[in-house]
Amino acid sequence: MLNYIIQGGNKLEGEVKVSGSKNASLPIIAASMLNGNQSKLYNVPTIHDIQIALKILKILGCKVKKTNNKILIDSSNITSYEIPYPLMRQMRSSVIMAGAIIGRFKNAIFSYPGGCDIGTRPIDLHLSGFRKLGINIIEEGGFIRCSCDKIIGTEIHLDFPSVGATENLMLASVYAEGETVITNAAMEPEIVDLQNFLNKMGAIVEGAGTNIIKIKGVNKLKEVSYTIMPDRIEAGTLLCSAAITGGTIELKNAIPDHISPILSKLEECGCKTEVKKDKISLIAPRKLISTEIKTLPYPGFPTDMQSIFGAMLTTAKGTSVIIETIFENRYKYTNELIRMGAKITIEGKMAIIKGVKRLSGAEVLATDLRGGAAMVIAGLQAKGKTKINNIEYILRGYENLDKKLNSIGANIKIEEGDKN
Ligand code: EPZ
């Protein structure tokens, strides 16, 4: 097990380059199985979730070569349609591979991804969408077997604008007969990135970024090179790191439009922000001001930033209120913050955070990916030393977070923990 040791109290000041997006890379890596050819991907973050996704592609028969942030994938020789159970359990978003395998081979076997630290994470919307496309689904022994002779384009309405279901249905429809229309589709920027990638391969997809996406089936897709968009959640995390320390930061390779809900909340907290083409700068006040947050599907405030703001608001002036509407179990990190002296009460979907003068360093746990990031934010401000256990969660979704923060004044070390 690995831990972070953070000496808190330093003001962060400087420039950081944002890495490529984890949540855009994963569906695009899945989509690279569609063309039966080469896909060259640039700006892919070197993080654990990407390693798992590439491991699945290799097991299915793809040739994969990764050099730093560039990945070369050759999907001409896929020999299996079964996503290995242990990898499904390790990363629930591997369900996204199913849509691509079904889309190309009309066959796929995978298992229920299982819940994770932030909620049950059902896939009913994925499966009901597959059925509407004419895919037969047999669920037995925890496995889901999908098969059909052909995929027929149709209209699919999503009861909830699920990001994964939207992406999976796009992937399953690219070779369908006729047109598929997804209504109440998720509008996240990662879906626009997936549409751009698919169209560069020769697919005909339009409407991503709105709640109606149309996919016209084609017969062939070609090789492609593509650069992944920057990670908007990493950008928000870095801004909040500077904000809680009363510092300043300039982000390079960030897209302001992707994080407008985050920027407006940071301004409500008293920060000054400035945006240029692909740069975002922030100057924090000596003391942040409390605010109210309600997480919503894009373009609302992102649920992935909820815990990070929760940590940042522990030392803001006044009382903040957060309402989490997307996942049912995304407040586990608050118990760890309370160990550091935070004043937080949870009432159902609501977290009430009463600002305290300063947190004090303690030994805490990373409860999940974004909960772990929240503990880093808290440790940067806390008095004394904070030890964060289980940072493997954080390494799943952030590339070199400690190095990036140390480059602008933080004091974070990684240590080997006990082997359990
Ligand atoms: C994606 O997860 C992201 N992951 C999540 O980021 C993000 O929090 C989430 O979208 C919401 O923005 C990736 O892109 C890899 P959903 P996903 O389907 O696709 C319910 C991170 O920290 N739902 O939009 O799994 C579901 O239970 C991760 O980077 C159904 O009920 O999210 C949840 O309550 C965490 N049935 C809500 O919808 C379904 O079939 C949103 O889920 C599917 C989803």
Tab-separated table of C-alpha atoms and ligand atoms in Angstrom:
chain	number	residue	atom	x	y	z
A	1	MET	CA	0.000	0.000	0.000
A	2	LEU	CA	1.222	3.527	-0.682
A	3	ASN	CA	0.620	6.659	1.393
A	4	TYR	CA	1.000	10.410	0.909
A	5	ILE	CA	2.714	12.387	3.670
A	6	ILE	CA	1.729	16.061	3.393
A	7	GLN	CA	3.232	18.904	5.453
A	8	GLY	CA	0.451	21.512	5.306
A	9	GLY	CA	0.517	25.313	5.376
A	10	ASN	CA	2.442	26.229	2.214
A	11	LYS	CA	0.849	28.746	-0.135
A	12	LEU	CA	0.763	27.256	-3.659
A	13	GLU	CA	1.971	29.566	-6.426
A	14	GLY	CA	2.957	28.759	-10.002
A	15	GLU	CA	2.079	27.140	-13.303
A	16	VAL	CA	0.867	23.575	-13.961
A	17	LYS	CA	0.061	21.726	-17.202
A	18	VAL	CA	-3.175	19.726	-17.058
A	19	SER	CA	-2.984	16.092	-18.250
A	20	GLY	CA	-5.300	14.357	-20.704
A	21	SER	CA	-8.762	13.365	-19.537
A	22	LYS	CA	-9.252	9.959	-17.886
A	23	ASN	CA	-12.982	10.009	-18.644
A	24	ALA	CA	-12.447	10.873	-22.309
A	25	SER	CA	-9.599	8.345	-22.725
A	26	LEU	CA	-11.552	5.328	-21.471
A	27	PRO	CA	-14.431	5.400	-24.012
A	28	ILE	CA	-11.997	6.367	-26.807
A	29	ILE	CA	-9.739	3.406	-25.977
A	30	ALA	CA	-12.877	1.214	-26.148
A	31	ALA	CA	-13.817	2.828	-29.491
A	32	SER	CA	-10.375	1.961	-30.920
A	33	MET	CA	-11.613	-1.667	-31.113
A	34	LEU	CA	-14.183	-0.678	-33.741
A	35	ASN	CA	-11.985	0.014	-36.779
A	36	GLY	CA	-10.059	-3.278	-36.956
A	37	ASN	CA	-7.076	-1.096	-37.748
A	38	GLN	CA	-4.538	1.200	-36.082
A	39	SER	CA	-5.465	4.001	-33.686
A	40	LYS	CA	-2.817	6.467	-32.469
A	41	LEU	CA	-3.873	8.296	-29.291
A	42	TYR	CA	-1.972	11.288	-27.841
A	43	ASN	CA	-2.216	13.062	-24.449
A	44	VAL	CA	-3.472	9.891	-22.712
A	45	PRO	CA	-2.760	10.152	-18.954
A	46	THR	CA	-0.485	7.514	-17.407
A	47	ILE	CA	-2.813	6.347	-14.646
A	48	HIS	CA	-3.993	3.001	-13.296
A	49	ASP	CA	-7.443	3.021	-14.917
A	50	ILE	CA	-5.821	3.406	-18.348
A	51	GLN	CA	-3.497	0.469	-17.607
A	52	ILE	CA	-6.530	-1.700	-16.791
A	53	ALA	CA	-8.311	-0.638	-20.000
A	54	LEU	CA	-5.224	-1.477	-22.101
A	55	LYS	CA	-4.882	-4.826	-20.307
A	56	ILE	CA	-8.442	-5.695	-21.375
A	57	LEU	CA	-7.690	-4.768	-25.003
A	58	LYS	CA	-4.580	-6.973	-24.973
A	59	ILE	CA	-6.517	-9.926	-23.508
A	60	LEU	CA	-9.102	-9.510	-26.290
A	61	GLY	CA	-6.309	-9.724	-28.893
A	62	CYS	CA	-5.363	-6.110	-29.630
A	63	LYS	CA	-1.719	-5.094	-30.040
A	64	VAL	CA	-1.010	-2.201	-27.677
A	65	LYS	CA	2.131	-0.042	-27.392
A	66	LYS	CA	2.290	2.806	-24.863
A	67	THR	CA	5.189	5.292	-24.755
A	68	ASN	CA	4.566	7.965	-22.132
A	69	ASN	CA	1.302	9.674	-23.121
A	70	LYS	CA	1.115	8.177	-26.622
A	71	ILE	CA	-0.676	4.865	-27.276
A	72	LEU	CA	-0.678	2.802	-30.474
A	73	ILE	CA	-3.551	0.282	-30.668
A	74	ASP	CA	-4.027	-2.281	-33.450
A	75	SER	CA	-7.458	-3.929	-33.243
A	76	SER	CA	-7.164	-5.949	-36.465
A	77	ASN	CA	-6.809	-9.239	-34.686
A	78	ILE	CA	-9.340	-9.388	-31.828
A	79	THR	CA	-9.885	-13.043	-30.906
A	80	SER	CA	-12.206	-12.857	-27.884
A	81	TYR	CA	-15.443	-11.094	-27.018
A	82	GLU	CA	-15.311	-11.764	-23.268
A	83	ILE	CA	-14.279	-9.037	-20.836
A	84	PRO	CA	-12.471	-10.819	-17.959
A	85	TYR	CA	-14.477	-10.825	-14.717
A	86	PRO	CA	-11.601	-9.708	-12.399
A	87	LEU	CA	-10.918	-6.657	-14.589
A	88	MET	CA	-14.631	-5.781	-14.685
A	89	ARG	CA	-14.545	-5.787	-10.889
A	90	GLN	CA	-11.362	-3.732	-10.748
A	91	MET	CA	-12.767	-0.994	-12.940
A	92	ARG	CA	-16.537	-0.702	-13.323
A	93	SER	CA	-16.212	1.662	-16.263
A	94	SER	CA	-14.853	-1.282	-18.288
A	95	VAL	CA	-18.535	-1.921	-19.096
A	96	ILE	CA	-17.868	0.665	-21.829
A	97	MET	CA	-15.838	-1.962	-23.702
A	98	ALA	CA	-19.034	-4.001	-24.198
A	99	GLY	CA	-20.628	-1.458	-26.548
A	100	ALA	CA	-17.604	-1.464	-28.845
A	101	ILE	CA	-17.295	-5.273	-28.911
A	102	ILE	CA	-21.022	-5.710	-29.608
A	103	GLY	CA	-20.954	-2.908	-32.178
A	104	ARG	CA	-18.263	-4.635	-34.203
A	105	PHE	CA	-18.771	-8.371	-33.531
A	106	LYS	CA	-22.495	-8.563	-32.553
A	107	ASN	CA	-21.287	-10.627	-29.575
A	108	ALA	CA	-20.036	-9.810	-26.104
A	109	ILE	CA	-19.799	-11.468	-22.703
A	110	PHE	CA	-19.225	-9.423	-19.590
A	111	SER	CA	-20.226	-9.408	-15.935
A	112	TYR	CA	-22.079	-6.966	-13.751
A	113	PRO	CA	-19.403	-4.418	-12.895
A	114	GLY	CA	-20.569	-4.406	-9.300
A	115	GLY	CA	-20.984	-1.355	-7.134
A	116	CYS	CA	-18.092	0.764	-6.082
A	117	ASP	CA	-17.244	3.190	-3.341
A	118	ILE	CA	-19.706	5.855	-4.420
A	119	GLY	CA	-22.830	3.857	-5.118
A	120	THR	CA	-24.454	0.756	-6.619
A	121	ARG	CA	-23.697	1.931	-10.178
A	122	PRO	CA	-26.404	-0.091	-12.036
A	123	ILE	CA	-26.210	-0.639	-15.811
A	124	ASP	CA	-29.950	-1.046	-16.516
A	125	LEU	CA	-29.948	1.910	-18.946
A	126	HIS	CA	-27.062	0.348	-20.902
A	127	LEU	CA	-28.861	-3.012	-21.155
A	128	SER	CA	-32.306	-1.617	-22.028
A	129	GLY	CA	-30.668	0.462	-24.770
A	130	PHE	CA	-28.861	-2.617	-26.145
A	131	ARG	CA	-32.189	-4.514	-26.213
A	132	LYS	CA	-33.822	-1.663	-28.168
A	133	LEU	CA	-31.020	-2.035	-30.748
A	134	GLY	CA	-32.093	-5.657	-31.261
A	135	ILE	CA	-29.392	-7.225	-29.107
A	136	ASN	CA	-30.425	-10.398	-27.235
A	137	ILE	CA	-29.248	-10.370	-23.651
A	138	ILE	CA	-29.092	-13.432	-21.397
A	139	GLU	CA	-28.165	-12.804	-17.772
A	140	GLU	CA	-27.011	-15.908	-15.910
A	141	GLY	CA	-24.494	-16.636	-13.179
A	142	GLY	CA	-23.511	-12.994	-12.920
A	143	PHE	CA	-22.578	-12.947	-16.612
A	144	ILE	CA	-24.315	-10.965	-19.336
A	145	ARG	CA	-24.243	-12.605	-22.787
A	146	CYS	CA	-25.113	-10.294	-25.680
A	147	SER	CA	-25.651	-11.494	-29.243
A	148	CYS	CA	-27.581	-10.611	-32.404
A	149	ASP	CA	-27.443	-11.114	-36.173
A	150	LYS	CA	-27.568	-7.409	-36.843
A	151	ILE	CA	-27.997	-4.158	-34.957
A	152	ILE	CA	-30.951	-2.093	-36.136
A	153	GLY	CA	-30.835	1.662	-35.586
A	154	THR	CA	-33.724	2.995	-33.515
A	155	GLU	CA	-34.748	5.774	-31.104
A	156	ILE	CA	-33.597	5.280	-27.501
A	157	HIS	CA	-34.729	7.555	-24.667
A	158	LEU	CA	-32.569	7.503	-21.530
A	159	ASP	CA	-34.544	7.845	-18.268
A	160	PHE	CA	-31.433	9.531	-16.842
A	161	PRO	CA	-28.677	11.255	-18.901
A	162	SER	CA	-26.160	8.548	-18.012
A	163	VAL	CA	-22.652	9.269	-19.338
A	164	GLY	CA	-21.686	5.603	-19.648
A	165	ALA	CA	-24.987	4.515	-21.191
A	166	THR	CA	-24.791	7.344	-23.755
A	167	GLU	CA	-21.220	6.352	-24.695
A	168	ASN	CA	-21.991	2.619	-24.800
A	169	LEU	CA	-24.990	3.114	-27.094
A	170	MET	CA	-22.967	5.366	-29.412
A	171	LEU	CA	-20.322	2.626	-29.672
A	172	ALA	CA	-22.881	-0.130	-30.282
A	173	SER	CA	-24.598	1.880	-33.046
A	174	VAL	CA	-21.737	2.916	-35.360
A	175	TYR	CA	-22.177	-0.168	-37.615
A	176	ALA	CA	-25.973	-0.464	-37.139
A	177	GLU	CA	-28.390	-0.669	-40.073
A	178	GLY	CA	-30.029	2.746	-40.233
A	179	GLU	CA	-29.931	5.618	-37.777
A	180	THR	CA	-29.939	5.540	-33.971
A	181	VAL	CA	-31.228	8.572	-32.058
A	182	ILE	CA	-30.404	8.842	-28.352
A	183	THR	CA	-32.663	11.322	-26.535
A	184	ASN	CA	-32.015	12.679	-23.040
A	185	ALA	CA	-28.377	11.881	-23.796
A	186	ALA	CA	-25.632	13.006	-21.409
A	187	MET	CA	-23.964	16.252	-22.596
A	188	GLU	CA	-20.525	15.965	-20.931
A	189	PRO	CA	-17.463	17.228	-22.908
A	190	GLU	CA	-16.045	13.668	-22.842
A	191	ILE	CA	-18.960	12.615	-25.062
A	192	VAL	CA	-18.081	15.345	-27.565
A	193	ASP	CA	-14.501	14.016	-27.555
A	194	LEU	CA	-15.809	10.499	-28.273
A	195	GLN	CA	-17.969	11.815	-31.157
A	196	ASN	CA	-14.942	13.655	-32.626
A	197	PHE	CA	-12.852	10.489	-32.397
A	198	LEU	CA	-15.546	8.303	-33.996
A	199	ASN	CA	-16.106	10.778	-36.838
A	200	LYS	CA	-12.358	10.930	-37.489
A	201	MET	CA	-12.521	7.138	-37.961
A	202	GLY	CA	-15.294	7.616	-40.526
A	203	ALA	CA	-18.396	7.208	-38.351
A	204	ILE	CA	-21.336	9.595	-38.774
A	205	VAL	CA	-22.256	10.928	-35.333
A	206	GLU	CA	-23.799	14.312	-34.569
A	207	GLY	CA	-25.326	16.139	-31.625
A	208	ALA	CA	-22.840	15.256	-28.864
A	209	GLY	CA	-22.890	18.069	-26.311
A	210	THR	CA	-26.655	18.346	-26.706
A	211	ASN	CA	-29.292	15.947	-25.338
A	212	ILE	CA	-30.022	14.420	-28.760
A	213	ILE	CA	-27.294	12.376	-30.450
A	214	LYS	CA	-27.748	10.793	-33.893
A	215	ILE	CA	-25.589	7.946	-35.189
A	216	LYS	CA	-25.912	6.890	-38.844
A	217	GLY	CA	-24.620	3.330	-39.328
A	218	VAL	CA	-21.614	2.877	-41.674
A	219	ASN	CA	-19.919	-0.249	-43.076
A	220	LYS	CA	-16.291	0.575	-42.525
A	221	LEU	CA	-14.064	2.609	-40.234
A	222	LYS	CA	-10.458	3.559	-40.923
A	223	GLU	CA	-7.246	4.118	-38.980
A	224	VAL	CA	-7.107	7.274	-36.926
A	225	SER	CA	-4.835	9.565	-34.893
A	226	TYR	CA	-6.375	11.624	-32.112
A	227	THR	CA	-5.374	13.867	-29.207
A	228	ILE	CA	-7.418	13.440	-26.016
A	229	MET	CA	-8.994	16.567	-24.437
A	230	PRO	CA	-7.602	17.921	-21.140
A	231	ASP	CA	-8.973	16.558	-17.862
A	232	ARG	CA	-11.538	19.058	-16.566
A	233	ILE	CA	-11.737	17.407	-13.129
A	234	GLU	CA	-7.972	17.501	-12.678
A	235	ALA	CA	-8.113	21.179	-13.687
A	236	GLY	CA	-10.751	21.827	-11.011
A	237	THR	CA	-8.747	19.878	-8.436
A	238	LEU	CA	-5.600	21.940	-9.107
A	239	LEU	CA	-7.553	25.217	-8.887
A	240	CYS	CA	-9.039	24.167	-5.524
A	241	SER	CA	-5.559	23.201	-4.267
A	242	ALA	CA	-4.357	26.759	-4.834
A	243	ALA	CA	-7.617	28.229	-3.507
A	244	ILE	CA	-7.517	26.490	-0.116
A	245	THR	CA	-3.904	27.676	0.473
A	246	GLY	CA	-4.671	31.331	-0.408
A	247	GLY	CA	-2.325	30.977	-3.381
A	248	THR	CA	-2.265	31.648	-7.109
A	249	ILE	CA	-2.096	29.220	-10.023
A	250	GLU	CA	-2.001	29.279	-13.812
A	251	LEU	CA	-3.238	26.142	-15.615
A	252	LYS	CA	-1.873	25.363	-19.082
A	253	ASN	CA	-3.698	23.093	-21.551
A	254	ALA	CA	-7.089	23.578	-19.846
A	255	ILE	CA	-10.395	24.362	-21.598
A	256	PRO	CA	-12.288	27.134	-19.730
A	257	ASP	CA	-15.679	26.237	-21.264
A	258	HIS	CA	-15.448	22.746	-19.754
A	259	ILE	CA	-15.214	24.094	-16.214
A	260	SER	CA	-17.479	27.159	-16.153
A	261	PRO	CA	-19.610	25.780	-13.253
A	262	ILE	CA	-16.398	25.257	-11.247
A	263	LEU	CA	-15.033	28.713	-12.064
A	264	SER	CA	-18.280	30.441	-11.111
A	265	LYS	CA	-18.346	28.633	-7.740
A	266	LEU	CA	-14.694	29.541	-7.080
A	267	GLU	CA	-15.566	33.191	-7.743
A	268	GLU	CA	-18.496	32.928	-5.311
A	269	CYS	CA	-15.889	31.745	-2.780
A	270	GLY	CA	-13.925	34.972	-3.321
A	271	CYS	CA	-11.352	33.820	-5.897
A	272	LYS	CA	-10.414	35.935	-8.924
A	273	THR	CA	-10.174	33.917	-12.135
A	274	GLU	CA	-8.993	34.865	-15.599
A	275	VAL	CA	-9.404	32.752	-18.748
A	276	LYS	CA	-7.508	32.897	-22.043
A	277	LYS	CA	-7.675	30.390	-24.943
A	278	ASP	CA	-6.245	27.331	-23.185
A	279	LYS	CA	-5.068	28.979	-19.969
A	280	ILE	CA	-6.878	29.575	-16.699
A	281	SER	CA	-5.460	31.586	-13.808
A	282	LEU	CA	-6.755	31.959	-10.271
A	283	ILE	CA	-5.873	34.269	-7.376
A	284	ALA	CA	-7.296	33.145	-4.052
A	285	PRO	CA	-8.351	35.429	-1.186
A	286	ARG	CA	-6.665	35.074	2.197
A	287	LYS	CA	-9.887	33.447	3.455
A	288	LEU	CA	-12.488	31.718	1.250
A	289	ILE	CA	-16.195	32.507	1.569
A	290	SER	CA	-18.797	29.749	2.057
A	291	THR	CA	-21.208	28.845	-0.772
A	292	GLU	CA	-23.980	26.437	-1.807
A	293	ILE	CA	-23.434	23.603	-4.311
A	294	LYS	CA	-25.856	21.200	-5.977
A	295	THR	CA	-24.375	18.537	-8.258
A	296	LEU	CA	-26.148	18.042	-11.589
A	297	PRO	CA	-25.511	16.430	-14.988
A	298	TYR	CA	-23.398	18.600	-17.309
A	299	PRO	CA	-23.477	21.576	-17.735
A	300	GLY	CA	-24.407	21.666	-14.028
A	301	PHE	CA	-21.843	21.448	-11.225
A	302	PRO	CA	-19.989	18.104	-11.672
A	303	THR	CA	-20.429	15.392	-9.032
A	304	ASP	CA	-16.724	14.533	-9.432
A	305	MET	CA	-15.860	17.930	-7.928
A	306	GLN	CA	-18.223	17.557	-4.946
A	307	SER	CA	-15.751	16.053	-2.470
A	308	ILE	CA	-12.983	18.398	-3.593
A	309	PHE	CA	-15.134	21.448	-2.900
A	310	GLY	CA	-16.305	19.794	0.321
A	311	ALA	CA	-12.703	19.700	1.535
A	312	MET	CA	-11.949	23.219	0.309
A	313	LEU	CA	-14.993	24.687	2.109
A	314	THR	CA	-14.046	23.237	5.530
A	315	THR	CA	-12.070	26.420	6.284
A	316	ALA	CA	-14.232	28.967	4.434
A	317	LYS	CA	-15.897	31.819	6.333
A	318	GLY	CA	-19.511	30.871	7.215
A	319	THR	CA	-21.526	27.714	6.550
A	320	SER	CA	-21.630	25.927	3.177
A	321	VAL	CA	-24.275	23.497	1.946
A	322	ILE	CA	-23.715	20.748	-0.622
A	323	ILE	CA	-26.458	18.646	-2.212
A	324	GLU	CA	-25.285	15.516	-4.067
A	325	THR	CA	-27.955	14.436	-6.565
A	326	ILE	CA	-26.027	12.009	-8.805
A	327	PHE	CA	-24.584	9.264	-6.583
A	328	GLU	CA	-26.081	7.941	-3.372
A	329	ASN	CA	-22.923	7.336	-1.407
A	330	ARG	CA	-20.486	10.101	-2.158
A	331	TYR	CA	-19.968	11.569	1.327
A	332	LYS	CA	-17.692	8.900	2.833
A	333	TYR	CA	-14.758	11.322	2.703
A	334	THR	CA	-16.459	13.645	5.222
A	335	ASN	CA	-15.726	11.241	8.104
A	336	GLU	CA	-12.033	11.572	7.272
A	337	LEU	CA	-12.267	15.367	7.168
A	338	ILE	CA	-13.945	15.348	10.590
A	339	ARG	CA	-10.853	13.527	11.906
A	340	MET	CA	-8.927	16.625	10.803
A	341	GLY	CA	-11.218	18.954	12.756
A	342	ALA	CA	-13.794	19.771	10.066
A	343	LYS	CA	-17.351	20.544	11.233
A	344	ILE	CA	-19.640	18.611	8.844
A	345	THR	CA	-23.102	17.117	9.311
A	346	ILE	CA	-24.786	14.903	6.708
A	347	GLU	CA	-28.555	14.907	6.338
A	348	GLY	CA	-29.570	12.586	3.489
A	349	LYS	CA	-28.300	14.111	0.234
A	350	MET	CA	-27.156	17.247	2.037
A	351	ALA	CA	-23.799	18.049	3.649
A	352	ILE	CA	-23.631	21.088	5.939
A	353	ILE	CA	-20.083	22.405	6.385
A	354	LYS	CA	-19.418	24.949	9.134
A	355	GLY	CA	-16.142	26.741	8.396
A	356	VAL	CA	-13.331	26.319	10.966
A	357	LYS	CA	-10.180	28.415	11.246
A	358	ARG	CA	-7.775	25.663	10.279
A	359	LEU	CA	-7.710	21.877	9.953
A	360	SER	CA	-5.121	19.843	11.845
A	361	GLY	CA	-3.036	17.133	10.230
A	362	ALA	CA	-4.059	13.518	10.988
A	363	GLU	CA	-3.807	9.985	9.624
A	364	VAL	CA	-6.713	9.564	7.178
A	365	LEU	CA	-7.955	7.256	4.423
A	366	ALA	CA	-8.607	7.814	0.737
A	367	THR	CA	-12.150	6.400	0.559
A	368	ASP	CA	-12.373	6.521	-3.270
A	369	LEU	CA	-10.764	8.413	-6.164
A	370	ARG	CA	-12.271	11.866	-5.618
A	371	GLY	CA	-12.540	11.328	-1.857
A	372	GLY	CA	-8.792	10.760	-1.898
A	373	ALA	CA	-8.255	13.987	-3.833
A	374	ALA	CA	-10.342	15.747	-1.169
A	375	MET	CA	-7.922	14.530	1.507
A	376	VAL	CA	-4.995	16.002	-0.447
A	377	ILE	CA	-6.780	19.368	-0.583
A	378	ALA	CA	-7.379	19.207	3.186
A	379	GLY	CA	-3.783	18.161	3.902
A	380	LEU	CA	-2.403	21.140	1.949
A	381	GLN	CA	-4.087	23.549	4.360
A	382	ALA	CA	-3.927	21.554	7.600
A	383	LYS	CA	-1.512	22.420	10.415
A	384	GLY	CA	1.282	19.856	10.629
A	385	LYS	CA	1.513	16.442	8.959
A	386	THR	CA	-1.311	14.552	7.218
A	387	LYS	CA	-0.825	10.920	6.242
A	388	ILE	CA	-3.238	9.659	3.565
A	389	ASN	CA	-3.486	5.865	3.342
A	390	ASN	CA	-4.719	3.940	0.274
A	391	ILE	CA	-3.513	6.485	-2.273
A	392	GLU	CA	-3.843	3.761	-4.934
A	393	TYR	CA	-7.344	5.192	-5.341
A	394	ILE	CA	-5.878	8.590	-6.225
A	395	LEU	CA	-3.314	7.105	-8.614
A	396	ARG	CA	-6.232	5.573	-10.581
A	397	GLY	CA	-7.329	8.975	-11.817
A	398	TYR	CA	-4.590	11.571	-11.344
A	399	GLU	CA	-1.272	11.604	-13.231
A	400	ASN	CA	1.622	12.750	-10.989
A	401	LEU	CA	-0.654	14.805	-8.697
A	402	ASP	CA	2.036	15.000	-5.993
A	403	LYS	CA	4.734	16.134	-8.473
A	404	LYS	CA	2.412	18.768	-9.964
A	405	LEU	CA	1.521	20.178	-6.522
A	406	ASN	CA	5.136	20.041	-5.286
A	407	SER	CA	6.190	22.007	-8.383
A	408	ILE	CA	4.100	24.945	-7.104
A	409	GLY	CA	5.133	24.808	-3.445
A	410	ALA	CA	3.426	21.825	-1.784
A	411	ASN	CA	5.318	19.379	0.420
A	412	ILE	CA	4.026	15.889	-0.466
A	413	LYS	CA	6.029	12.682	-0.177
A	414	ILE	CA	5.050	9.127	-1.141
A	415	GLU	CA	5.900	6.346	1.327
A	416	GLU	CA	5.509	2.577	1.204
A	417	GLY	CA	2.858	1.532	3.709
A	418	ASP	CA	2.299	-1.948	5.185
A	419	LYS	CA	1.765	-4.746	2.711
A	420	ASN	CA	-1.833	-5.738	3.725
B	1	EPZ	C1	-19.146	8.665	-15.480
B	1	EPZ	O1	-19.551	7.532	-14.725
B	1	EPZ	C2	-17.768	9.047	-14.951
B	1	EPZ	N1	-16.845	7.933	-15.166
B	1	EPZ	C3	-17.866	9.352	-13.459
B	1	EPZ	O2	-16.569	9.757	-13.024
B	1	EPZ	C4	-18.853	10.509	-13.264
B	1	EPZ	O3	-19.002	10.749	-11.884
B	1	EPZ	C5	-20.213	10.118	-13.872
B	1	EPZ	O4	-20.039	9.770	-15.266
B	1	EPZ	C6	-21.213	11.252	-13.785
B	1	EPZ	O5	-20.720	12.373	-14.430
B	1	EPZ	C7	-16.301	7.765	-16.393
B	1	EPZ	O6	-16.581	8.498	-17.325
B	1	EPZ	C8	-15.326	6.625	-16.544
B	1	EPZ	P1	-23.507	7.739	-15.050
B	1	EPZ	P2	-20.869	6.675	-15.153
B	1	EPZ	O7	-23.860	6.542	-15.835
B	1	EPZ	O8	-20.943	6.642	-16.626
B	1	EPZ	C9	-27.134	6.065	-12.546
B	1	EPZ	C10	-14.669	9.731	-11.656
B	1	EPZ	O9	-14.501	10.045	-10.465
B	1	EPZ	N2	-27.237	5.036	-13.589
B	1	EPZ	O10	-23.692	9.089	-15.653
B	1	EPZ	O11	-20.850	5.420	-14.407
B	1	EPZ	C11	-25.873	5.857	-11.693
B	1	EPZ	O12	-26.107	4.928	-10.664
B	1	EPZ	C12	-15.902	8.932	-12.044
B	1	EPZ	O13	-13.890	10.018	-12.597
B	1	EPZ	C13	-28.331	4.172	-13.577
B	1	EPZ	O14	-29.193	4.259	-12.703
B	1	EPZ	O15	-22.007	7.638	-14.567
B	1	EPZ	C14	-25.622	7.225	-11.143
B	1	EPZ	O16	-26.462	7.435	-10.019
B	1	EPZ	C15	-16.774	8.573	-10.867
B	1	EPZ	N3	-28.424	3.215	-14.525
B	1	EPZ	C16	-26.075	8.144	-12.282
B	1	EPZ	O17	-26.902	7.351	-13.133
B	1	EPZ	C17	-27.490	3.079	-15.521
B	1	EPZ	O18	-27.637	2.183	-16.386
B	1	EPZ	C18	-24.940	8.714	-13.108
B	1	EPZ	O19	-24.256	7.634	-13.642
B	1	EPZ	C19	-26.381	3.962	-15.519
B	1	EPZ	C20	-26.281	4.944	-14.556
